[in-house]
């Protein structure tokens, strides 16, 4: 089946899904994105992703390309047309097409809006069963990580460095403390059972899954602390894990070659993954 992609108002077969070489997303990484997971053919936390999109755009002085209701119907139309039962919808908005110039084009320039789907198993994920091996890498990204921009070259390089070292992913470290993963938020569970994750600021992306998982944790009477932690603290922790829209809650079993806890996915991460998936199945739209 040929995938159908949404490009600026049109649903087109993948080979016809094209944008201009003058698009500012292509020339300047001048764009933002969202990834929303799909379970049972429904969108998980669509409202949260739409709210973060609105914020990312506002921070970059860009308009929403259409209303939230229209965005929802485009997401749903793509899920139906591509017969997605499990996977994701990717959305990208750029500042549009203009002659190359560092100065932003006129605000009247129409934005580029593209969406596509990827079908893949997100609930049954072998990495979540095995647990991820992590290496730490210096965080040299720009200072506005709270904006979900498409400047993903460094996270992509960090992931490749992790792979070359035989690990699954990297955690990024700045001023001696962990910011987040290449494409996820990072957590530890201390020896007294407290879940610790970096507090929200421009140093990290405010994960939509992070908010939902922290709510699950508090509902389950787990203690949560939002503060920075070091790699040494993570290596000495009882457990570690990550969260993201398509990874949900993924246990971490090794950091820079040192086993975390007993080197197996831990009970807190497993419990939170289960609670989050159950909650998402109920609330997906
Ligand atoms: C740098 C970074 N942090 C955190 C996340 C997790 O965010 P979410 O839970 O909204 O997917 C992502 C997701 O892509 C990310 O790229």
mmCIF file of C-alpha atoms and ligand atoms in Angstrom:
data_model
loop_
_atom_site.group_PDB
_atom_site.id
_atom_site.type_symbol
_atom_site.label_atom_id
_atom_site.label_comp_id
_atom_site.label_asym_id
_atom_site.label_seq_id
_atom_site.Cartn_x
_atom_site.Cartn_y
_atom_site.Cartn_z
ATOM 1 C CA UNK A 1 0.000 0.000 0.000
ATOM 2 C CA UNK A 2 1.381 3.416 -0.966
ATOM 3 C CA UNK A 3 1.595 5.794 1.988
ATOM 4 C CA UNK A 4 -0.475 8.959 1.824
ATOM 5 C CA UNK A 5 1.222 12.135 3.063
ATOM 6 C CA UNK A 6 -0.328 15.499 3.890
ATOM 7 C CA UNK A 7 1.390 18.493 2.251
ATOM 8 C CA UNK A 8 -0.054 21.994 2.568
ATOM 9 C CA UNK A 9 -3.727 21.100 2.270
ATOM 10 C CA UNK A 10 -3.388 18.041 0.021
ATOM 11 C CA UNK A 11 -3.339 14.302 0.680
ATOM 12 C CA UNK A 12 -0.859 12.909 -1.846
ATOM 13 C CA UNK A 13 0.898 9.598 -2.514
ATOM 14 C CA UNK A 14 4.398 9.538 -0.957
ATOM 15 C CA UNK A 15 6.299 10.014 -4.258
ATOM 16 C CA UNK A 16 4.338 13.232 -4.907
ATOM 17 C CA UNK A 17 4.923 14.627 -1.404
ATOM 18 C CA UNK A 18 7.389 17.425 -2.194
ATOM 19 C CA UNK A 19 8.366 20.842 -0.884
ATOM 20 C CA UNK A 20 10.467 23.668 -2.336
ATOM 21 C CA UNK A 21 14.283 23.737 -2.067
ATOM 22 C CA UNK A 22 13.732 27.294 -0.764
ATOM 23 C CA UNK A 23 11.738 26.060 2.215
ATOM 24 C CA UNK A 24 13.245 27.577 5.386
ATOM 25 C CA UNK A 25 12.900 24.253 7.140
ATOM 26 C CA UNK A 26 15.375 22.838 4.603
ATOM 27 C CA UNK A 27 17.738 25.849 4.443
ATOM 28 C CA UNK A 28 17.726 27.028 8.104
ATOM 29 C CA UNK A 29 16.109 24.220 10.169
ATOM 30 C CA UNK A 30 13.535 26.989 10.698
ATOM 31 C CA UNK A 31 10.696 24.758 11.794
ATOM 32 C CA UNK A 32 9.171 22.781 14.612
ATOM 33 C CA UNK A 33 7.654 19.331 14.885
ATOM 34 C CA UNK A 34 5.551 16.993 16.984
ATOM 35 C CA UNK A 35 5.302 13.216 17.142
ATOM 36 C CA UNK A 36 2.054 11.771 18.453
ATOM 37 C CA UNK A 37 1.754 8.055 19.069
ATOM 38 C CA UNK A 38 -1.136 5.949 17.810
ATOM 39 C CA UNK A 39 -2.558 3.011 19.746
ATOM 40 C CA UNK A 40 -5.650 1.073 18.574
ATOM 41 C CA UNK A 41 -5.927 3.577 15.681
ATOM 42 C CA UNK A 42 -6.275 6.481 18.132
ATOM 43 C CA UNK A 43 -4.068 9.434 19.089
ATOM 44 C CA UNK A 44 -2.373 9.497 22.480
ATOM 45 C CA UNK A 45 -2.380 12.897 24.239
ATOM 46 C CA UNK A 46 -3.231 14.894 21.112
ATOM 47 C CA UNK A 47 -4.196 17.967 23.171
ATOM 48 C CA UNK A 48 -0.808 18.006 24.912
ATOM 49 C CA UNK A 49 1.092 17.816 21.620
ATOM 50 C CA UNK A 50 -1.085 20.541 20.084
ATOM 51 C CA UNK A 51 -0.484 22.807 23.106
ATOM 52 C CA UNK A 52 3.292 22.290 22.906
ATOM 53 C CA UNK A 53 3.201 22.952 19.136
ATOM 54 C CA UNK A 54 1.403 26.245 19.768
ATOM 55 C CA UNK A 55 4.040 27.197 22.343
ATOM 56 C CA UNK A 56 7.016 26.211 20.129
ATOM 57 C CA UNK A 57 5.572 28.283 17.260
ATOM 58 C CA UNK A 58 4.889 31.289 19.496
ATOM 59 C CA UNK A 59 8.482 31.218 20.824
ATOM 60 C CA UNK A 60 9.687 31.442 17.208
ATOM 61 C CA UNK A 61 7.122 34.119 16.283
ATOM 62 C CA UNK A 62 5.228 31.780 13.975
ATOM 63 C CA UNK A 63 1.462 31.326 13.668
ATOM 64 C CA UNK A 64 -0.452 28.060 14.058
ATOM 65 C CA UNK A 65 -0.926 26.920 10.425
ATOM 66 C CA UNK A 66 -4.576 26.014 11.126
ATOM 67 C CA UNK A 67 -6.917 25.447 14.047
ATOM 68 C CA UNK A 68 -6.423 22.617 16.551
ATOM 69 C CA UNK A 69 -9.653 21.002 15.273
ATOM 70 C CA UNK A 70 -8.309 21.036 11.704
ATOM 71 C CA UNK A 71 -5.012 19.543 12.895
ATOM 72 C CA UNK A 72 -6.924 16.797 14.670
ATOM 73 C CA UNK A 73 -8.941 15.974 11.581
ATOM 74 C CA UNK A 74 -5.767 15.829 9.413
ATOM 75 C CA UNK A 75 -4.177 13.428 11.933
ATOM 76 C CA UNK A 76 -7.286 11.258 11.908
ATOM 77 C CA UNK A 77 -7.635 11.310 8.123
ATOM 78 C CA UNK A 78 -4.020 10.111 7.734
ATOM 79 C CA UNK A 79 -4.555 7.319 10.283
ATOM 80 C CA UNK A 80 -7.600 6.125 8.318
ATOM 81 C CA UNK A 81 -6.054 6.495 4.845
ATOM 82 C CA UNK A 82 -2.862 4.676 5.901
ATOM 83 C CA UNK A 83 -4.680 2.075 8.012
ATOM 84 C CA UNK A 84 -2.488 2.781 11.058
ATOM 85 C CA UNK A 85 -3.460 0.755 14.110
ATOM 86 C CA UNK A 86 -0.198 1.328 15.969
ATOM 87 C CA UNK A 87 2.647 3.759 15.308
ATOM 88 C CA UNK A 88 2.889 7.498 15.039
ATOM 89 C CA UNK A 89 1.878 10.662 13.248
ATOM 90 C CA UNK A 90 4.713 13.106 12.517
ATOM 91 C CA UNK A 91 3.873 16.788 12.007
ATOM 92 C CA UNK A 92 6.210 19.572 10.885
ATOM 93 C CA UNK A 93 5.598 23.283 10.452
ATOM 94 C CA UNK A 94 8.210 25.545 8.869
ATOM 95 C CA UNK A 95 8.367 29.283 8.266
ATOM 96 C CA UNK A 96 7.619 28.560 4.621
ATOM 97 C CA UNK A 97 9.262 29.325 1.290
ATOM 98 C CA UNK A 98 11.294 32.503 0.742
ATOM 99 C CA UNK A 99 14.489 33.572 -1.019
ATOM 100 C CA UNK A 100 17.432 32.618 1.204
ATOM 101 C CA UNK A 101 17.988 35.345 3.806
ATOM 102 C CA UNK A 102 18.861 35.255 7.525
ATOM 103 C CA UNK A 103 16.147 37.852 8.092
ATOM 104 C CA UNK A 104 12.754 36.202 8.574
ATOM 105 C CA UNK A 105 10.442 36.615 5.573
ATOM 106 C CA UNK A 106 7.267 38.689 5.922
ATOM 107 C CA UNK A 107 4.771 37.328 8.447
ATOM 108 C CA UNK A 108 2.351 36.936 5.517
ATOM 109 C CA UNK A 109 4.541 34.100 4.106
ATOM 110 C CA UNK A 110 2.413 30.948 4.278
ATOM 111 C CA UNK A 111 3.930 28.298 6.585
ATOM 112 C CA UNK A 112 4.675 24.826 5.270
ATOM 113 C CA UNK A 113 2.647 22.112 7.005
ATOM 114 C CA UNK A 114 3.410 18.450 6.407
ATOM 115 C CA UNK A 115 2.257 15.318 8.216
ATOM 116 C CA UNK A 116 2.968 11.640 7.653
ATOM 117 C CA UNK A 117 2.391 8.381 9.473
ATOM 118 C CA UNK A 118 4.668 5.482 10.416
ATOM 119 C CA UNK A 119 3.130 2.129 11.291
ATOM 120 C CA UNK A 120 5.133 0.243 13.915
ATOM 121 C CA UNK A 121 4.671 -1.713 17.121
ATOM 122 C CA UNK A 122 4.946 0.739 20.007
ATOM 123 C CA UNK A 123 3.294 -1.235 22.826
ATOM 124 C CA UNK A 124 5.254 -4.470 22.311
ATOM 125 C CA UNK A 125 8.768 -3.108 22.090
ATOM 126 C CA UNK A 126 11.723 -5.523 22.521
ATOM 127 C CA UNK A 127 13.925 -2.701 23.866
ATOM 128 C CA UNK A 128 11.466 -2.082 26.712
ATOM 129 C CA UNK A 129 11.674 -5.806 27.634
ATOM 130 C CA UNK A 130 15.464 -5.936 27.451
ATOM 131 C CA UNK A 131 16.235 -2.453 28.784
ATOM 132 C CA UNK A 132 18.473 0.105 27.089
ATOM 133 C CA UNK A 133 22.233 0.560 27.379
ATOM 134 C CA UNK A 134 23.191 4.208 27.605
ATOM 135 C CA UNK A 135 26.412 6.165 27.181
ATOM 136 C CA UNK A 136 26.899 9.739 28.361
ATOM 137 C CA UNK A 137 27.931 12.451 25.912
ATOM 138 C CA UNK A 138 28.499 16.181 26.366
ATOM 139 C CA UNK A 139 25.388 18.243 25.631
ATOM 140 C CA UNK A 140 26.426 20.885 23.095
ATOM 141 C CA UNK A 141 22.954 21.658 21.719
ATOM 142 C CA UNK A 142 21.640 25.236 21.540
ATOM 143 C CA UNK A 143 20.159 26.856 24.647
ATOM 144 C CA UNK A 144 16.438 26.691 23.733
ATOM 145 C CA UNK A 145 15.754 22.973 24.051
ATOM 146 C CA UNK A 146 12.265 23.790 25.326
ATOM 147 C CA UNK A 147 11.340 24.582 21.706
ATOM 148 C CA UNK A 148 10.816 21.405 19.669
ATOM 149 C CA UNK A 149 12.772 22.494 16.597
ATOM 150 C CA UNK A 150 13.908 20.276 13.730
ATOM 151 C CA UNK A 151 17.606 20.983 14.513
ATOM 152 C CA UNK A 152 18.258 17.317 15.233
ATOM 153 C CA UNK A 153 21.777 16.868 13.855
ATOM 154 C CA UNK A 154 23.531 16.705 17.233
ATOM 155 C CA UNK A 155 21.006 14.283 18.799
ATOM 156 C CA UNK A 156 21.399 12.174 15.660
ATOM 157 C CA UNK A 157 25.223 12.259 15.969
ATOM 158 C CA UNK A 158 24.953 11.413 19.680
ATOM 159 C CA UNK A 159 22.822 8.389 18.847
ATOM 160 C CA UNK A 160 25.423 7.260 16.281
ATOM 161 C CA UNK A 161 28.235 7.664 18.854
ATOM 162 C CA UNK A 162 26.163 5.502 21.228
ATOM 163 C CA UNK A 163 25.703 2.856 18.539
ATOM 164 C CA UNK A 164 29.427 2.859 17.720
ATOM 165 C CA UNK A 165 30.090 2.170 21.422
ATOM 166 C CA UNK A 166 27.664 -0.763 21.394
ATOM 167 C CA UNK A 167 24.963 1.116 23.323
ATOM 168 C CA UNK A 168 21.378 1.899 22.367
ATOM 169 C CA UNK A 169 21.228 5.601 23.116
ATOM 170 C CA UNK A 170 22.972 8.540 24.782
ATOM 171 C CA UNK A 171 22.195 10.734 27.774
ATOM 172 C CA UNK A 172 23.420 14.294 27.386
ATOM 173 C CA UNK A 173 25.451 15.929 30.164
ATOM 174 C CA UNK A 174 25.971 19.642 30.717
ATOM 175 C CA UNK A 175 27.810 21.265 33.657
ATOM 176 C CA UNK A 176 28.216 17.805 35.207
ATOM 177 C CA UNK A 177 24.501 16.947 35.265
ATOM 178 C CA UNK A 178 22.192 15.045 32.902
ATOM 179 C CA UNK A 179 19.849 17.167 30.794
ATOM 180 C CA UNK A 180 17.928 14.471 28.873
ATOM 181 C CA UNK A 181 18.295 11.690 26.300
ATOM 182 C CA UNK A 182 18.812 12.261 22.561
ATOM 183 C CA UNK A 183 15.043 12.024 21.999
ATOM 184 C CA UNK A 184 13.603 11.322 25.435
ATOM 185 C CA UNK A 185 13.520 12.533 29.033
ATOM 186 C CA UNK A 186 15.807 10.809 31.564
ATOM 187 C CA UNK A 187 14.966 9.473 35.060
ATOM 188 C CA UNK A 188 16.514 7.573 37.925
ATOM 189 C CA UNK A 189 14.978 5.824 40.912
ATOM 190 C CA UNK A 190 17.144 6.437 43.985
ATOM 191 C CA UNK A 191 17.901 3.798 46.625
ATOM 192 C CA UNK A 192 15.061 5.199 48.768
ATOM 193 C CA UNK A 193 12.613 4.754 45.861
ATOM 194 C CA UNK A 194 12.317 8.409 44.779
ATOM 195 C CA UNK A 195 11.861 9.072 41.056
ATOM 196 C CA UNK A 196 14.211 11.877 40.009
ATOM 197 C CA UNK A 197 14.066 13.726 36.696
ATOM 198 C CA UNK A 198 15.456 17.060 35.510
ATOM 199 C CA UNK A 199 13.248 20.054 36.340
ATOM 200 C CA UNK A 200 11.642 21.900 33.410
ATOM 201 C CA UNK A 201 13.544 24.862 31.918
ATOM 202 C CA UNK A 202 15.063 25.859 28.575
ATOM 203 C CA UNK A 203 17.703 23.111 29.182
ATOM 204 C CA UNK A 204 15.276 20.310 28.255
ATOM 205 C CA UNK A 205 12.144 19.609 26.250
ATOM 206 C CA UNK A 206 8.975 19.435 28.327
ATOM 207 C CA UNK A 207 8.012 15.904 27.301
ATOM 208 C CA UNK A 208 4.307 15.260 26.908
ATOM 209 C CA UNK A 209 4.958 11.691 28.072
ATOM 210 C CA UNK A 210 6.967 13.088 31.011
ATOM 211 C CA UNK A 211 3.920 15.008 32.264
ATOM 212 C CA UNK A 212 1.633 11.975 31.892
ATOM 213 C CA UNK A 213 4.110 9.536 33.487
ATOM 214 C CA UNK A 214 4.815 11.837 36.448
ATOM 215 C CA UNK A 215 1.040 12.043 36.984
ATOM 216 C CA UNK A 216 0.821 8.212 36.886
ATOM 217 C CA UNK A 217 3.689 8.042 39.421
ATOM 218 C CA UNK A 218 2.020 10.499 41.805
ATOM 219 C CA UNK A 219 -1.336 8.691 41.415
ATOM 220 C CA UNK A 220 0.498 5.485 42.404
ATOM 221 C CA UNK A 221 1.818 7.289 45.538
ATOM 222 C CA UNK A 222 5.395 7.215 44.226
ATOM 223 C CA UNK A 223 7.668 10.039 45.392
ATOM 224 C CA UNK A 224 8.866 12.361 42.610
ATOM 225 C CA UNK A 225 11.666 14.958 42.702
ATOM 226 C CA UNK A 226 12.323 17.280 39.775
ATOM 227 C CA UNK A 227 16.007 18.211 39.978
ATOM 228 C CA UNK A 228 19.295 17.600 38.146
ATOM 229 C CA UNK A 229 21.282 14.398 38.755
ATOM 230 C CA UNK A 230 24.784 13.247 37.790
ATOM 231 C CA UNK A 231 25.875 10.163 35.846
ATOM 232 C CA UNK A 232 27.540 8.837 39.050
ATOM 233 C CA UNK A 233 24.190 9.174 40.884
ATOM 234 C CA UNK A 234 22.447 7.380 38.005
ATOM 235 C CA UNK A 235 24.999 4.535 38.048
ATOM 236 C CA UNK A 236 24.404 4.117 41.794
ATOM 237 C CA UNK A 237 20.605 4.293 41.430
ATOM 238 C CA UNK A 238 18.213 1.413 41.935
ATOM 239 C CA UNK A 239 16.726 1.945 38.457
ATOM 240 C CA UNK A 240 16.824 4.273 35.493
ATOM 241 C CA UNK A 241 14.458 4.834 32.575
ATOM 242 C CA UNK A 242 13.439 7.199 29.777
ATOM 243 C CA UNK A 243 10.114 8.494 28.487
ATOM 244 C CA UNK A 244 9.011 9.627 25.031
ATOM 245 C CA UNK A 245 5.884 9.615 22.873
ATOM 246 C CA UNK A 246 6.796 6.456 20.975
ATOM 247 C CA UNK A 247 9.071 4.792 23.557
ATOM 248 C CA UNK A 248 6.550 5.321 26.401
ATOM 249 C CA UNK A 249 8.541 4.270 29.487
ATOM 250 C CA UNK A 250 11.759 2.439 28.584
ATOM 251 C CA UNK A 251 13.974 0.907 31.302
ATOM 252 C CA UNK A 252 17.706 1.685 31.253
ATOM 253 C CA UNK A 253 19.934 -1.185 32.446
ATOM 254 C CA UNK A 254 23.459 0.134 31.877
ATOM 255 C CA UNK A 255 25.119 3.567 31.908
ATOM 256 C CA UNK A 256 28.699 3.999 30.602
ATOM 257 C CA UNK A 257 29.333 0.262 31.074
ATOM 258 C CA UNK A 258 28.078 0.108 34.689
ATOM 259 C CA UNK A 259 24.960 -1.950 35.420
ATOM 260 C CA UNK A 260 22.095 0.011 36.977
ATOM 261 C CA UNK A 261 20.643 -1.931 39.928
ATOM 262 C CA UNK A 262 20.796 -5.629 39.050
ATOM 263 C CA UNK A 263 21.196 -4.878 35.345
ATOM 264 C CA UNK A 264 17.576 -5.834 34.566
ATOM 265 C CA UNK A 265 14.539 -3.621 33.857
ATOM 266 C CA UNK A 266 13.318 -2.501 37.273
ATOM 267 C CA UNK A 267 9.865 -2.759 38.874
ATOM 268 C CA UNK A 268 9.175 0.997 38.970
ATOM 269 C CA UNK A 269 9.851 1.412 35.240
ATOM 270 C CA UNK A 270 7.783 -1.692 34.406
ATOM 271 C CA UNK A 271 4.897 -0.550 36.597
ATOM 272 C CA UNK A 272 4.937 2.957 35.105
ATOM 273 C CA UNK A 273 5.051 1.608 31.557
ATOM 274 C CA UNK A 274 2.048 -0.586 32.239
ATOM 275 C CA UNK A 275 0.118 2.247 33.950
ATOM 276 C CA UNK A 276 0.945 4.698 31.162
ATOM 277 C CA UNK A 277 -0.121 2.304 28.374
ATOM 278 C CA UNK A 278 -3.369 1.486 30.214
ATOM 279 C CA UNK A 279 -4.112 5.189 30.742
ATOM 280 C CA UNK A 280 -3.263 6.002 27.111
ATOM 281 C CA UNK A 281 -5.571 3.284 25.770
ATOM 282 C CA UNK A 282 -8.394 4.780 27.827
ATOM 283 C CA UNK A 283 -7.800 8.425 26.963
ATOM 284 C CA UNK A 284 -6.680 8.148 23.282
ATOM 285 C CA UNK A 285 -8.959 9.921 20.808
HETATM 286 C C1 LIG B 1 15.145 16.033 23.309
HETATM 287 C C2 LIG B 1 13.856 15.373 23.665
HETATM 288 N N1 LIG B 1 13.497 15.307 24.961
HETATM 289 C C3 LIG B 1 12.354 14.701 25.340
HETATM 290 C C4 LIG B 1 11.507 14.118 24.411
HETATM 291 C C5 LIG B 1 10.250 13.439 24.877
HETATM 292 O O1 LIG B 1 9.118 14.217 24.562
HETATM 293 P P1 LIG B 1 7.697 13.531 24.332
HETATM 294 O O2 LIG B 1 7.396 12.750 25.570
HETATM 295 O O3 LIG B 1 6.772 14.679 24.158
HETATM 296 O O4 LIG B 1 7.833 12.659 23.123
HETATM 297 C C6 LIG B 1 11.831 14.180 23.048
HETATM 298 C C7 LIG B 1 10.954 13.600 22.038
HETATM 299 O O5 LIG B 1 11.205 13.628 20.863
HETATM 300 C C8 LIG B 1 13.034 14.826 22.670
HETATM 301 O O6 LIG B 1 13.401 14.896 21.381
#
